[in-house]
Every structure is written in C-alpha cells, then in structure tokens.
CSV table of C-alpha atoms in Angstrom, one decimal:
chain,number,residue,atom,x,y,z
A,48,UNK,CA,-35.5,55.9,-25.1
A,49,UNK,CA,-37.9,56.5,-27.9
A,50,UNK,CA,-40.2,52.7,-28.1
A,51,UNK,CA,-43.3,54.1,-29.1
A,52,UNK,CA,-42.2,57.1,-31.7
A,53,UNK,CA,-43.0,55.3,-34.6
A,54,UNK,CA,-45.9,53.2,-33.1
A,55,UNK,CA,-47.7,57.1,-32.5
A,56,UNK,CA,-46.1,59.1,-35.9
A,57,UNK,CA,-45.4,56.2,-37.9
A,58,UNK,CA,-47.6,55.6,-41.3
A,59,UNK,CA,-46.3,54.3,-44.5
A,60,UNK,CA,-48.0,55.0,-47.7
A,61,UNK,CA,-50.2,52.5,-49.5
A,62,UNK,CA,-47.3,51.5,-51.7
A,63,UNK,CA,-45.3,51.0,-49.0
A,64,UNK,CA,-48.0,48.7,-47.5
A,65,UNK,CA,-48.7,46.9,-50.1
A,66,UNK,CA,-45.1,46.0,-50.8
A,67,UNK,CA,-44.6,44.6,-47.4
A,68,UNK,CA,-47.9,42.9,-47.7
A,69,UNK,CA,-46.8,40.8,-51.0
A,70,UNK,CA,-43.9,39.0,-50.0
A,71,UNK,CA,-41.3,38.5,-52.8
A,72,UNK,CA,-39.2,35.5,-53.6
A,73,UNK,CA,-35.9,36.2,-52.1
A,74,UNK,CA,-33.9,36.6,-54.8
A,75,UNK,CA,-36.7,39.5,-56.3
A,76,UNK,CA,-34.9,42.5,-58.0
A,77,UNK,CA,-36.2,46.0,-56.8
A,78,UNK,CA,-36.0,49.0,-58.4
A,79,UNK,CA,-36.0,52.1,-55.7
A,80,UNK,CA,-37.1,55.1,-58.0
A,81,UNK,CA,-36.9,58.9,-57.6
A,82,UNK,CA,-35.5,59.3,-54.1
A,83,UNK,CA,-33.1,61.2,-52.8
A,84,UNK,CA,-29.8,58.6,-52.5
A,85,UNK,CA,-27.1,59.3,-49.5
A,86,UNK,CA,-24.3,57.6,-51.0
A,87,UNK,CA,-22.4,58.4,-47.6
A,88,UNK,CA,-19.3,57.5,-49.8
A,89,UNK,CA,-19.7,59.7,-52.5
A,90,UNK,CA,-22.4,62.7,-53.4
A,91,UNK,CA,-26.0,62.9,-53.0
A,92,UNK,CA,-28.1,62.0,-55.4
A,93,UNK,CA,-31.6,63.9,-56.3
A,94,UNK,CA,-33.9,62.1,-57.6
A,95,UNK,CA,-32.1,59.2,-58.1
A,96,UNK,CA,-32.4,55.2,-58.2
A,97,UNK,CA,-31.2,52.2,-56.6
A,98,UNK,CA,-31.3,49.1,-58.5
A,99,UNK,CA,-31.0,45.7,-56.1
A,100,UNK,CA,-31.0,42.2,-57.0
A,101,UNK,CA,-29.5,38.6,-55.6
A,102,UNK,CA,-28.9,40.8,-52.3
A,103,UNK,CA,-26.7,43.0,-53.7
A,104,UNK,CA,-26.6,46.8,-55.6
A,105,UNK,CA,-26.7,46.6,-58.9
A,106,UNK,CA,-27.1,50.3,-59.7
A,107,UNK,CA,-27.1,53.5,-58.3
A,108,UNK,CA,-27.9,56.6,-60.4
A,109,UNK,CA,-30.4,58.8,-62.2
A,110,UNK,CA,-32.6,57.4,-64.8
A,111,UNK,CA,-32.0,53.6,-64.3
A,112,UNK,CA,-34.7,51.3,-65.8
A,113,UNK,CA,-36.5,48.2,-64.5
A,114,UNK,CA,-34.9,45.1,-66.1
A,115,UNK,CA,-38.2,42.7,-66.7
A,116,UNK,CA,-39.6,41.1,-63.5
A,117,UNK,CA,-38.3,43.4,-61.2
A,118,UNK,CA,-40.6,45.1,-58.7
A,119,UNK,CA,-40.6,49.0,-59.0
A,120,UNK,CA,-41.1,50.9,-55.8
A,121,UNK,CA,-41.4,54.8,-56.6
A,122,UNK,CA,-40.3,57.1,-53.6
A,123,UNK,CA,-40.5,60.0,-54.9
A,124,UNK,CA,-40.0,62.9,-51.8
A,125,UNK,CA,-38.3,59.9,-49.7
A,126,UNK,CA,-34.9,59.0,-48.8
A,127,UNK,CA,-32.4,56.1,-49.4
A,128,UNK,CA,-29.7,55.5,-46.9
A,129,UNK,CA,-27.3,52.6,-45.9
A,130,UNK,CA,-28.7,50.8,-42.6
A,131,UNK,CA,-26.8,51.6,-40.0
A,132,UNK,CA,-23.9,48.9,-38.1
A,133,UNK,CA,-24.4,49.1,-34.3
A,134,UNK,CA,-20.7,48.5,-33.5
A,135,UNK,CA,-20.5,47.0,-30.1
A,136,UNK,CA,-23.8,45.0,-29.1
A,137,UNK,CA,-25.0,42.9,-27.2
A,138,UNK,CA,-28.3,42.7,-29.4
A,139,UNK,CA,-29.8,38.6,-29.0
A,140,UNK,CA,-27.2,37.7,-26.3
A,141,UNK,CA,-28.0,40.1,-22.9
A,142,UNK,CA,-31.6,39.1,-22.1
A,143,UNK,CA,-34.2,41.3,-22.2
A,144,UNK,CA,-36.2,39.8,-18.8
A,145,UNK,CA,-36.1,38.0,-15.9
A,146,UNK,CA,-37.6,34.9,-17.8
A,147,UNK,CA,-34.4,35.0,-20.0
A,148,UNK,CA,-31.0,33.4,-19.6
A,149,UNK,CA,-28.0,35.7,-20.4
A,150,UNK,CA,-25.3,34.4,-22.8
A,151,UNK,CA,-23.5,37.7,-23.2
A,152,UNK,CA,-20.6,36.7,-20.3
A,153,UNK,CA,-18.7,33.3,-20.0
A,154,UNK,CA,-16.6,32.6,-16.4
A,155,UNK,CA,-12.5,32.2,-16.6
A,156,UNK,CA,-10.4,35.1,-17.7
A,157,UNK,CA,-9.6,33.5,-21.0
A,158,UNK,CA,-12.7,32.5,-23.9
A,159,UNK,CA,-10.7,33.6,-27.2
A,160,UNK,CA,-12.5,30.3,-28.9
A,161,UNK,CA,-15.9,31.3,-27.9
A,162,UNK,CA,-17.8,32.9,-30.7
A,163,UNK,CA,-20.7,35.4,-29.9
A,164,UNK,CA,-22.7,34.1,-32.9
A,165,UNK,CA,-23.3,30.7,-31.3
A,166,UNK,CA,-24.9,32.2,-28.6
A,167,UNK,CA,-27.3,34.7,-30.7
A,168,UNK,CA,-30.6,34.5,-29.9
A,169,UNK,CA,-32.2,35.6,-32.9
A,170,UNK,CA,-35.7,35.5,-32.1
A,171,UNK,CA,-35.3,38.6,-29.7
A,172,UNK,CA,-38.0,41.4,-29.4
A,173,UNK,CA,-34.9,43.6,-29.8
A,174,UNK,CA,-34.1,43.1,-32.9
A,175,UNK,CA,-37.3,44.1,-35.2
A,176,UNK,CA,-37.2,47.4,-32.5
A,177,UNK,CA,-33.6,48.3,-33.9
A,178,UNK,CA,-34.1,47.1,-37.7
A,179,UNK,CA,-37.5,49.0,-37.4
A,180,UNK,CA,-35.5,52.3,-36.4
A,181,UNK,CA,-33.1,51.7,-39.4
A,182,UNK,CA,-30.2,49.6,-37.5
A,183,UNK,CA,-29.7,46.5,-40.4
A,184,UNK,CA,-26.6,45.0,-38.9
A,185,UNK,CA,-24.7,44.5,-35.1
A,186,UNK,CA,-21.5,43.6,-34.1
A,187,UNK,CA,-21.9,40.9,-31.3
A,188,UNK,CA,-19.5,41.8,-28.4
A,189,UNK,CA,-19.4,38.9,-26.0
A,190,UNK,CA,-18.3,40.2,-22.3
A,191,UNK,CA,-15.7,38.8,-19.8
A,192,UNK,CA,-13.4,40.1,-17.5
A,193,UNK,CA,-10.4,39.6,-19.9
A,194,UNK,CA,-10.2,38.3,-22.8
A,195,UNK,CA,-14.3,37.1,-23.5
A,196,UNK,CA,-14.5,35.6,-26.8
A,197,UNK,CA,-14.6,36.2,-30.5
A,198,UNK,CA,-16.5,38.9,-32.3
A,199,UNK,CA,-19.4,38.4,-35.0
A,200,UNK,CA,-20.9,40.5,-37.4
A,201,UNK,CA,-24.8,40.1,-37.9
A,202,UNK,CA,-27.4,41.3,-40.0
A,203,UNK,CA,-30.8,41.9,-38.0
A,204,UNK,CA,-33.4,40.4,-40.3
A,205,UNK,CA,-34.2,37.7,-38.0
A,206,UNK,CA,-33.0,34.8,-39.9
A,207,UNK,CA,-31.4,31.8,-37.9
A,208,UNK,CA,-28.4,31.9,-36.5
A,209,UNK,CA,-25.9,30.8,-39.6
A,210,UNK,CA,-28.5,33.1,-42.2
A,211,UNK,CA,-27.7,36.1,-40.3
A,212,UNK,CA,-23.5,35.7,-40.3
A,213,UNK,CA,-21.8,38.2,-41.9
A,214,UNK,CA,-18.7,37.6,-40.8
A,215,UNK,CA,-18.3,35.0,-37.8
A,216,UNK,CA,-15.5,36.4,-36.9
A,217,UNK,CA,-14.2,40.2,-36.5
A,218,UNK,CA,-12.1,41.1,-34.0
A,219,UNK,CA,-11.5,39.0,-30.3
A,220,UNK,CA,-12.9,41.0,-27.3
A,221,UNK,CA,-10.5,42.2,-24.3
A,222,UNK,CA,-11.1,44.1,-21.4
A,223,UNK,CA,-7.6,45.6,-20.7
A,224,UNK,CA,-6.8,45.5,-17.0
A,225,UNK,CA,-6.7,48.4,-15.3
A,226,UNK,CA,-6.2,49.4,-11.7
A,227,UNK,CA,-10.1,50.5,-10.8
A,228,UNK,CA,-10.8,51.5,-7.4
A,229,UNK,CA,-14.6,52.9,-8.3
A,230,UNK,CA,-16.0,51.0,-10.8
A,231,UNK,CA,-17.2,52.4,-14.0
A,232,UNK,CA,-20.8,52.5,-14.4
A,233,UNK,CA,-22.3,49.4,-17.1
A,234,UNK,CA,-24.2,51.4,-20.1
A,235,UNK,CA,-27.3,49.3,-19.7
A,236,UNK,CA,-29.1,48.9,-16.0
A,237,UNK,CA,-31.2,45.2,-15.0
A,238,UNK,CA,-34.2,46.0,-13.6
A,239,UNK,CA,-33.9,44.9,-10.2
A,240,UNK,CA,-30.5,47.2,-10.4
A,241,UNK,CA,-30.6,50.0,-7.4
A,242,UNK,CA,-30.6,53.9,-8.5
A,243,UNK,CA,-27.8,54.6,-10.9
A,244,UNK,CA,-27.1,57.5,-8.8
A,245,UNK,CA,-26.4,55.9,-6.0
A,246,UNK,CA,-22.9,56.4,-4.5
A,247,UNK,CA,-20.5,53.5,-5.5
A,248,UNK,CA,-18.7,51.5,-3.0
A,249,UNK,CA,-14.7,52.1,-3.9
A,250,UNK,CA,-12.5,49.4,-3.7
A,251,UNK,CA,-9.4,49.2,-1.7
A,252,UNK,CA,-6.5,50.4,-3.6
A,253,UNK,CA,-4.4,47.5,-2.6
A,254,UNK,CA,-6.9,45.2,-3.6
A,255,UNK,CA,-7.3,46.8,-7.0
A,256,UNK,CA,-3.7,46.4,-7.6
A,257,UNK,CA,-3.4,42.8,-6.9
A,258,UNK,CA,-6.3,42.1,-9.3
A,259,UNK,CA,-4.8,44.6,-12.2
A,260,UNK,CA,-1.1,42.9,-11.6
A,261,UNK,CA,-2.9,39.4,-11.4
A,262,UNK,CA,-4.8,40.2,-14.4
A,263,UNK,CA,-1.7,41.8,-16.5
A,264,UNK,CA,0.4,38.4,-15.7
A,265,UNK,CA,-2.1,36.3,-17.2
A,266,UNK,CA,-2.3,38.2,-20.5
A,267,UNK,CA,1.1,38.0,-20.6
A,268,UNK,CA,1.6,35.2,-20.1
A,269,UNK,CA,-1.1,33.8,-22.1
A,270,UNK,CA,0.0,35.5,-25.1
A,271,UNK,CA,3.8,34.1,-24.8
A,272,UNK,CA,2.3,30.8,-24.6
A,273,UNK,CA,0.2,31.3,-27.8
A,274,UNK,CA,3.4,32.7,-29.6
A,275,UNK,CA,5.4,29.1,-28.8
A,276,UNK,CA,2.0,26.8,-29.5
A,277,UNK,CA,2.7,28.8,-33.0
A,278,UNK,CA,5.9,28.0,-33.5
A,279,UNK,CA,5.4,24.4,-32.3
A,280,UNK,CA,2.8,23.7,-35.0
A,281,UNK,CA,5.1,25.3,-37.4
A,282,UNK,CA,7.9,22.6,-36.7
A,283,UNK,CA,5.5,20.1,-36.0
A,284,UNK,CA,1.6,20.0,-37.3
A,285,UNK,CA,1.3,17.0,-35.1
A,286,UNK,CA,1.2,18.6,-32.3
A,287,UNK,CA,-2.3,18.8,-30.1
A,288,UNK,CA,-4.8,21.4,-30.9
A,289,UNK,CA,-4.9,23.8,-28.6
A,290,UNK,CA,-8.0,25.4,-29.0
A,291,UNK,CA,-7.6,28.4,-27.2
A,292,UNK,CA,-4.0,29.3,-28.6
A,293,UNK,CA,-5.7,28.4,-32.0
A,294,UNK,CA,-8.1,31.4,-31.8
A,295,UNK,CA,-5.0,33.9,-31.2
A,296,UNK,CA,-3.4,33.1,-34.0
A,297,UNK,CA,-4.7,35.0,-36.2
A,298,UNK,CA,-4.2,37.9,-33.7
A,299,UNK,CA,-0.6,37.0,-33.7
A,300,UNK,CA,-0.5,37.2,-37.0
A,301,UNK,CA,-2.1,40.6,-37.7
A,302,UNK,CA,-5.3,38.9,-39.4
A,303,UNK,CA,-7.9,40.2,-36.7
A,304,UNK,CA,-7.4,42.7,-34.1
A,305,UNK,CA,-8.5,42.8,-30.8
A,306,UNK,CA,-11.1,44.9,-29.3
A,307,UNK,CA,-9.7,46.2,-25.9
A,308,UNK,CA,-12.1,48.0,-23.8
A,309,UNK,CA,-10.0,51.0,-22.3
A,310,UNK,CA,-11.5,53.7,-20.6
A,311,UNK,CA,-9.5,55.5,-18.5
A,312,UNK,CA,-6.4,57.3,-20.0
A,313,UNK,CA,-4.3,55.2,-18.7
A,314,UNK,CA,-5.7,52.0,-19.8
A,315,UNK,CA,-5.6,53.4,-23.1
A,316,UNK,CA,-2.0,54.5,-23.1
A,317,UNK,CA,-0.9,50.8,-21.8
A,318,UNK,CA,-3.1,49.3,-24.5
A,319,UNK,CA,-1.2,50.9,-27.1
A,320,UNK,CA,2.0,50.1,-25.5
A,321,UNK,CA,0.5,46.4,-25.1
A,322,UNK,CA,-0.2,46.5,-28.7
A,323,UNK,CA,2.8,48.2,-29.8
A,324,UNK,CA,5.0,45.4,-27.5
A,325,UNK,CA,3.0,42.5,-28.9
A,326,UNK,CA,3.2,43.1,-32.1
A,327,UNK,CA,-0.4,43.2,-33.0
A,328,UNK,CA,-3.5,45.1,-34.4
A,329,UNK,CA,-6.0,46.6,-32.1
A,330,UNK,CA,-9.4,48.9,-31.9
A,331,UNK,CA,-10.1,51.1,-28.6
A,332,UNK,CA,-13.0,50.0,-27.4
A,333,UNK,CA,-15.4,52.8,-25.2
A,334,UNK,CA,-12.8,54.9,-25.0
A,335,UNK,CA,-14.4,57.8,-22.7
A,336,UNK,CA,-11.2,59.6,-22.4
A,337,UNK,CA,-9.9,59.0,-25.7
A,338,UNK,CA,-9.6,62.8,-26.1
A,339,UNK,CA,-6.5,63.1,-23.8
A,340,UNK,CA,-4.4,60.9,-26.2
A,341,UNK,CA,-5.6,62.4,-29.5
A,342,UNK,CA,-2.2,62.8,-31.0
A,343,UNK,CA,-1.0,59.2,-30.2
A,344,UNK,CA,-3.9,58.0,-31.4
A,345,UNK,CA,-3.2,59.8,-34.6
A,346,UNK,CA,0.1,58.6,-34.6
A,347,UNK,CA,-0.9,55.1,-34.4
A,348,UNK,CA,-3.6,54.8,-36.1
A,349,UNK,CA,-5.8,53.5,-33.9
A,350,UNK,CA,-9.5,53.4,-34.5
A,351,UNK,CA,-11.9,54.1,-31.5
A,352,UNK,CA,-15.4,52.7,-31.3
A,353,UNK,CA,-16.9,55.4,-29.0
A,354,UNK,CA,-20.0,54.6,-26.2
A,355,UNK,CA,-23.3,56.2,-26.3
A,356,UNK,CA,-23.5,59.9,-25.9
A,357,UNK,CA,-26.1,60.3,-24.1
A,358,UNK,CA,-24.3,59.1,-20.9
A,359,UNK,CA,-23.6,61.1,-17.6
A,360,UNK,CA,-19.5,62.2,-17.2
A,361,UNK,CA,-17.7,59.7,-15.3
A,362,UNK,CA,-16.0,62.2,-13.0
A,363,UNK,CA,-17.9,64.5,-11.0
A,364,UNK,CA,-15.3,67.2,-12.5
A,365,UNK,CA,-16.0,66.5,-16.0
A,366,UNK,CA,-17.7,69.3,-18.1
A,367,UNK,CA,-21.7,68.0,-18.2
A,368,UNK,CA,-21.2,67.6,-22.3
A,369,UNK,CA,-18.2,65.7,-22.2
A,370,UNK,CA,-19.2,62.6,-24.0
A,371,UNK,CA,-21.2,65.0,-26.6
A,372,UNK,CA,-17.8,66.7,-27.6
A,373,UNK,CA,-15.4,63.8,-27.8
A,374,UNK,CA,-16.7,62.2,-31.3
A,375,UNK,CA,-16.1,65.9,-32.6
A,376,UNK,CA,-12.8,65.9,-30.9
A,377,UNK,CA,-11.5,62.7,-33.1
A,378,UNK,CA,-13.3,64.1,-36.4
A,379,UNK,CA,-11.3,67.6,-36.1
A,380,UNK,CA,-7.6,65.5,-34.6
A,381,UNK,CA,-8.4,63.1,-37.8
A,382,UNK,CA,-8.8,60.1,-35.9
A,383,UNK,CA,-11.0,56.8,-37.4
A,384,UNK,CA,-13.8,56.7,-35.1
A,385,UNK,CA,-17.8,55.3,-34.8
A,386,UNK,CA,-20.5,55.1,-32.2
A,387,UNK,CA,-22.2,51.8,-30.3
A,388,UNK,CA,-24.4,51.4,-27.8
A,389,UNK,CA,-22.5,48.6,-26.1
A,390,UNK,CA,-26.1,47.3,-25.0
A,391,UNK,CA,-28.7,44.6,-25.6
A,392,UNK,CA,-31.8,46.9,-25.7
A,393,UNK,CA,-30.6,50.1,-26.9
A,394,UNK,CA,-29.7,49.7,-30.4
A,395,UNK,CA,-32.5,50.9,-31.4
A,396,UNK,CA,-31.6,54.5,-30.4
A,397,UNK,CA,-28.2,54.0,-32.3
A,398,UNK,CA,-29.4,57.1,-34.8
A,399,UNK,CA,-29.5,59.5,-31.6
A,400,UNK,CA,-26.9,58.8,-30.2
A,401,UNK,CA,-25.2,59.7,-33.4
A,402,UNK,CA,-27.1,63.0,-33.6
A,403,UNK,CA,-26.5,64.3,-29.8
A,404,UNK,CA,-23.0,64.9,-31.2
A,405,UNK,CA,-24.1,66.9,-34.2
A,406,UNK,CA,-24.1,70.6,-31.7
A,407,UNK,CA,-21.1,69.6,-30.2
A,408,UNK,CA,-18.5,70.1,-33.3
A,409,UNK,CA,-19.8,66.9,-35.4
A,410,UNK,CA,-20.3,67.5,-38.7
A,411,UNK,CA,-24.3,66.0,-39.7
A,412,UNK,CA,-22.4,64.0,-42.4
A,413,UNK,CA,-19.5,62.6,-40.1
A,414,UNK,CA,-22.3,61.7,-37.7
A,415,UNK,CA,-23.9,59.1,-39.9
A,416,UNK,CA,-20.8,57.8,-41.4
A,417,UNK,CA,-20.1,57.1,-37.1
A,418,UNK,CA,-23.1,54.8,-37.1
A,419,UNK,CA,-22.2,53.2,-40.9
A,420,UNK,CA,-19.1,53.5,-42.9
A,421,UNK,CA,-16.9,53.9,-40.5
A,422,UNK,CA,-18.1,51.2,-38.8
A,423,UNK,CA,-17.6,49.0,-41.8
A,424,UNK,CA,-14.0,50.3,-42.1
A,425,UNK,CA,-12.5,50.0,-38.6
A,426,UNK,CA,-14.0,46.2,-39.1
A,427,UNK,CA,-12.9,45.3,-42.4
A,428,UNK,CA,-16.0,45.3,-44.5
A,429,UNK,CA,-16.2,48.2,-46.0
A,430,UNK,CA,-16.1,46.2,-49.0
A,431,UNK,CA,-19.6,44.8,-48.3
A,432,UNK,CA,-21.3,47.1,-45.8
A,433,UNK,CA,-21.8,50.6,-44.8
A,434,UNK,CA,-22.6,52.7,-47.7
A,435,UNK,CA,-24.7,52.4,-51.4
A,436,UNK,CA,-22.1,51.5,-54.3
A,437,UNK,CA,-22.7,49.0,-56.7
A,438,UNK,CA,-21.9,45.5,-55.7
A,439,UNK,CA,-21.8,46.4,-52.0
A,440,UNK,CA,-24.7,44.4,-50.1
A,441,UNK,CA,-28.1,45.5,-50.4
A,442,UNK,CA,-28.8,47.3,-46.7
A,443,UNK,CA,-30.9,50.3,-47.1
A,444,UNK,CA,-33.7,52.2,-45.6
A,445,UNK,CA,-36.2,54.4,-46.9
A,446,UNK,CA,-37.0,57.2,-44.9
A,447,UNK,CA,-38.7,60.5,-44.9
A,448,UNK,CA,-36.3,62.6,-43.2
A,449,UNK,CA,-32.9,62.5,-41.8
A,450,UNK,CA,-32.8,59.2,-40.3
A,451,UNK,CA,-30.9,60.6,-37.0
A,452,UNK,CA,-34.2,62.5,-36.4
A,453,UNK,CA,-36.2,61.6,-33.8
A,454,UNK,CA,-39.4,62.9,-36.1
A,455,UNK,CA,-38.2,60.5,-38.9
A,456,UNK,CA,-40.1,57.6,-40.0
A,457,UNK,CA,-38.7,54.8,-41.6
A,458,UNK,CA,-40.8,53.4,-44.1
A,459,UNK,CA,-39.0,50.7,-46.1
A,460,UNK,CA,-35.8,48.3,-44.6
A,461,UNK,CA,-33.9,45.9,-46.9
A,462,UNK,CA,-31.4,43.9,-45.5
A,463,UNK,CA,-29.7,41.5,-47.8
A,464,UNK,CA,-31.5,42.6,-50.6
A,465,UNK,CA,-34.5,40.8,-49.1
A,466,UNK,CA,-37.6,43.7,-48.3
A,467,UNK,CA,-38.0,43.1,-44.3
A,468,UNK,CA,-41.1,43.7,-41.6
A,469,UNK,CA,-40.9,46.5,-39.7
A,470,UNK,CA,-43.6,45.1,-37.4
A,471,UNK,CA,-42.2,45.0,-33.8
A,472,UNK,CA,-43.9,43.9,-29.6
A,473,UNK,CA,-44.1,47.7,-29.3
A,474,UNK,CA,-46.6,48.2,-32.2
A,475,UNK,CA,-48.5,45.3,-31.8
A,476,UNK,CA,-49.3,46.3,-28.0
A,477,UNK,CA,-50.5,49.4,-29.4
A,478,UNK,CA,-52.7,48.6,-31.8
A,479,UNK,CA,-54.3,45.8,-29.5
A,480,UNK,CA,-54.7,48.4,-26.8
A,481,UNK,CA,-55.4,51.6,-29.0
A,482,UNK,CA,-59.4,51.2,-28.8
A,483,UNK,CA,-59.6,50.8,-25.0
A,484,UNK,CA,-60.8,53.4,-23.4
C-alpha cells in the first residue's frame, strides 16, 4: 500500500550510512547508545542502550559501556524496537509475477510432511520491502484445501534457505471444512484477477454440503488412522514409516498445534469442538468472526491470529469497521491474539495494519505487541523472539518515530545480531529514474 514512502521520506544520517557501508564480521558486537528502548515486555527506557553480540542481547539499560572491539552506534533522538513477526505469510513462496512459479499450494487434501521452508524462495523482492519497513521475521503458512503442510518460522535477512530457519517447524496448517456456499474473498488478488467487487457466483447448497461432509470424513478419518500408526510403532518400531502419520504425531501428542483456518462462526465453534474431541492443541487462524465466540474462546484458551484490517466486511450487513474493532474486541474479552497479512506481497504493510486498530478500542501498546510478542507467544518462541531482553535474539529496528506510522523511517535493521541492507527494487527504480525529466 505504501512501496515508495520511504524511497520519497526516507534518509538516514551519515552514521547510519556509514555503518551500513562498512560491513562487519558477523559475529561484530554493537553497542546501540542513547535511544529511546521499547522493551514491549517491560518499561520504556529513555535514553537507554542495547548491547548485542554473537546474535544475541547482551544488555539492555542505561549507561552500558562498549566492551573493546565493539562498534558503537549513537542514536541519540531515535528509537529501538523489536522487528516485528508477520504471523501468517506467504512471504518467498506465492510468486510475485507471472514469470514466477507458485509453491505456496500443494494438490491432495492431506500434506502434513510438507514443510514450507523447503519451498522458500529467499531471493524474493519481497523480502528486503518488508525487512526495510521493520518486519525481521515471517511465519511461512503453506495453503491447501485441508490439511497443507507444516509451518516455519523465518527470519527475512535473505540468507539461504537453512540460514534463515528459526524454527522449521511451528504449527501444521488446516483449513477446517466448512459448508461455504459464497466463497470468502482471498486477502491478496493475481493480476490477471477480475474486479474484487464483482458479484461472486454462489455455490449450490447441496453441493457445498457434499464437499464439507466429504471433507470432515477425511479428517476424521485421517486422524484415527494416525492415532493407531502411533500405537503400532509403540508395540512395534519395525513397523513402516509412514510419513504422513509421522508428521501428526507430534500433534497427537500436544507438541505442535495446528493452525485451522476458521472464518465463519461456525467453523470456529466446530474447530474447537474438533480440538476439544481430538484431544489436541490448536491456534484460530483468520478468524473474521472471532468476536461472536469471545467467551469460549476465553474459556479455552485459544489464541487467534487475526487477518489484515484493512479489509472490506464479508457481509453486506456487517458494520463498515468491523475488522478495525475486532482486535480490540479480544484485547478488552482477554483473549491471546496478533495480526498477519496472510499474503506474499503485503508484509511489508504489517505495521499498518496493526495501527488501523489503534481508533477502534486497541490500545497503541497492545497494537505492537499484535505484530511482535504476541506473535512469539501464541508460537512458542517467546523465549527467543518478539521483544528486547537480554539473551533474546538480536532483532531490532532503529526508527525515528512510532514504527506503525506511516511518516516513520526506519533507519537501522538487525536481524540475528547481524546489521542488514535496507536497500530494496523499489528504491533502486527510483534513484535510476529520479533525474529523468
């Protein structure tokens, strides 16, 4: 929405040049001095100092000094925040043209052994355009029509494909079944797609049943089988490899949840019961109408990773702000929630879609702990990821503003601990067409 923001209001100062210019070794120690630190998990910090080396944070504080052979960056009147998690993306694996391939979707109903990091293609003009706007790390969501593959956490620096693993795997991707007779606009439009606004074509209601029925006996079934290919290799190791039944294991076992896409109220209400009946551990996945079931979703504990805001109502009855109030609607009924983009191309705009909530009941804070911590919570890495505490990785950004600003500029990115380019296809178009006239 915004691709050429920074290209038109975006200057660093000559430090800031100069420190991209001079590449360090990788395992250079920084010392960030005299910013403004935002913790997330903790207090601000005025005029404080972030110490980083090896890829991690070594301090965080007032007054810290420079151990010898570190490089000392002074930002005095900027700010330090973590980099911010895009939580559902399909960032390297959608492609971006018509030149490109698309690994994002595999055919069959059932991929659990597929792994979205495989299939990363991290040479992808969209990732310096989110790491440039402050986004350090995606969640790779392979899509399917049921159950589409395994989860991977990424950082965006670029590096090849086993560099940039975080975690390779995170939580499996399903796409609950659910009885849809007019289909749910995607997030992301191909170019060649018609007008968004034009008038759907429903499908018959009989047809939709037989698919959702078709659909819920495979699941079920699939899962039964995966329970007695447990028990088999339990009595007896020799038995074949299953690969497939292999991947749900550690569903079965409460080690990774699943990621069920559930939209509609109803589809959320029979993934919970799904959950509840299977025994397992699972995160709501674009969950537009996750504010009719806030008290069960309280009650269960159920984290929700929330869509875009800025996206039209699904219902021509819905209020116009719907998907504006709804993150504020889980804040105030106490509910674990963050924000994606669930695209390929829009992760840059992750920090606005984070903001759009802020008039609508969001808390400023809450908002950028939807597009960080949280993110690292309802994922299991909040360990590593997600906010600036010593021994946590060393993802940051160095800003002059609120980062969900659209006036903000980021200046500086880390992302490992290793000081990153912000140089991006946008910026060098500019600047090789800025003197025509």
């Amino acid at each position: 929405m915004f691709p050429l923001r920074r290209i038109v209001i975006g200057v660093c100062t000559l430090g800031f040049a100069l420190a991209l210019a001079q590449t360090p070794p990788a395992d250079a120690g920084y010392l960030l001095r005299g910013g403004t630190v935002h913790t997330i998990s903790g207090p601000v910090i005025e005029n404080g100092s972030v110490l980083v080396h090896n890829g991690k944070i070594i301090g965080v504080g007032k007054d810290l000094s420079a151990p010898e052979g570190f490089k000392v960056l002074d930002i005095h009147g900027q700010h330090i925040y973590p980099g911010m998690i895009d939580g559902a993306s399909m960032i390297g694996l959608e492609k971006t043209s018509n030149e490109e391939a698309s690994d994002a979707r595999e055919a069959g109903l059932l991929n659990p052994q597929l792994r979205a990091i495989t299939a990363v293609n991290s040479s992808s003009e969209q990732i310096p355009a989110a790491r440039s706007n402050g986004v350090t790390t995606a969640i790779e969501m392979p899509e399917g029509d049921l159950i589409s593959g395994q989860m991977s956490i990424v950082h965006l620096d670029g590096s090849p494909n086993d560099a940039m693993t975080v975690v390779p795997t995170t939580a499996i991707h399903l796409r609950f079944p659910a009885i849809v007779t007019v289909p749910v606009p995607p997030h992301e439009t191909d170019e060649e797609d018609e007008d968004p606004s034009k008038e759907i074509e429903p499908i018959p209601y009989a047809d939709a049943r037989r698919d959702y029925d078709q659909k819920m006996r495979t699941l079920s079934q699939f899962f039964e089988e995966a329970r007695r290919y447990r028990q088999a290799r339990i009595g007896k190791p020799a038995t074949p490899v299953n690969l497939k039944y292999e991947a749900l294991l550690p569903v079965l076992e409460g080690k990774t949840p699943m990621f069920v896409t559930a939209v509609r109220e109803r589809e959320i209400r029979e993934a919970l019961q799904f959950a509840r009946k299977e025994k397992i551990k699972i995160i709501l996945a674009d969950a537009y109408e996750a504010y009719k079931v806030l008290p069960l979703l309280k009650l269960t504990n159920t984290p929700v990773v929330l869509g875009p805001t800025h996206t039209l109502p699904l219902d021509p009855d819905d209020p116009y702000d719907r998907s504006y109030t709804t993150p504020g609607d889980l804040y105030k009924a106490g509910v674990k929630f963050c924000i994606a983009t669930f695209s390929s191309h829009s992760s840059r705009n992750l920090p606005y879609e984070a903001a759009a909530a802020v008039p609508y009941g969001l808390p400023m804070d809450e908002a950028y702990k939807a597009v960080s911590l949280n993110v690292a919570q309802i994922f299991g890495v909040a360990n590593r990821l997600g906010s600036i505490e010593e021994g946590k990785t060393a993802d940051l950004i160095v800003v002059d503003g609120n980062p969900m600003d659209v006036r903000t500029n980021v200046n500086l990115v880390f992302i490992d601990g290793k000081l990153v380019s912000l140089d991006t296809r946008q910026k060098q178009l500019y600047e090789k067409y800025l003197g025509r006239q």
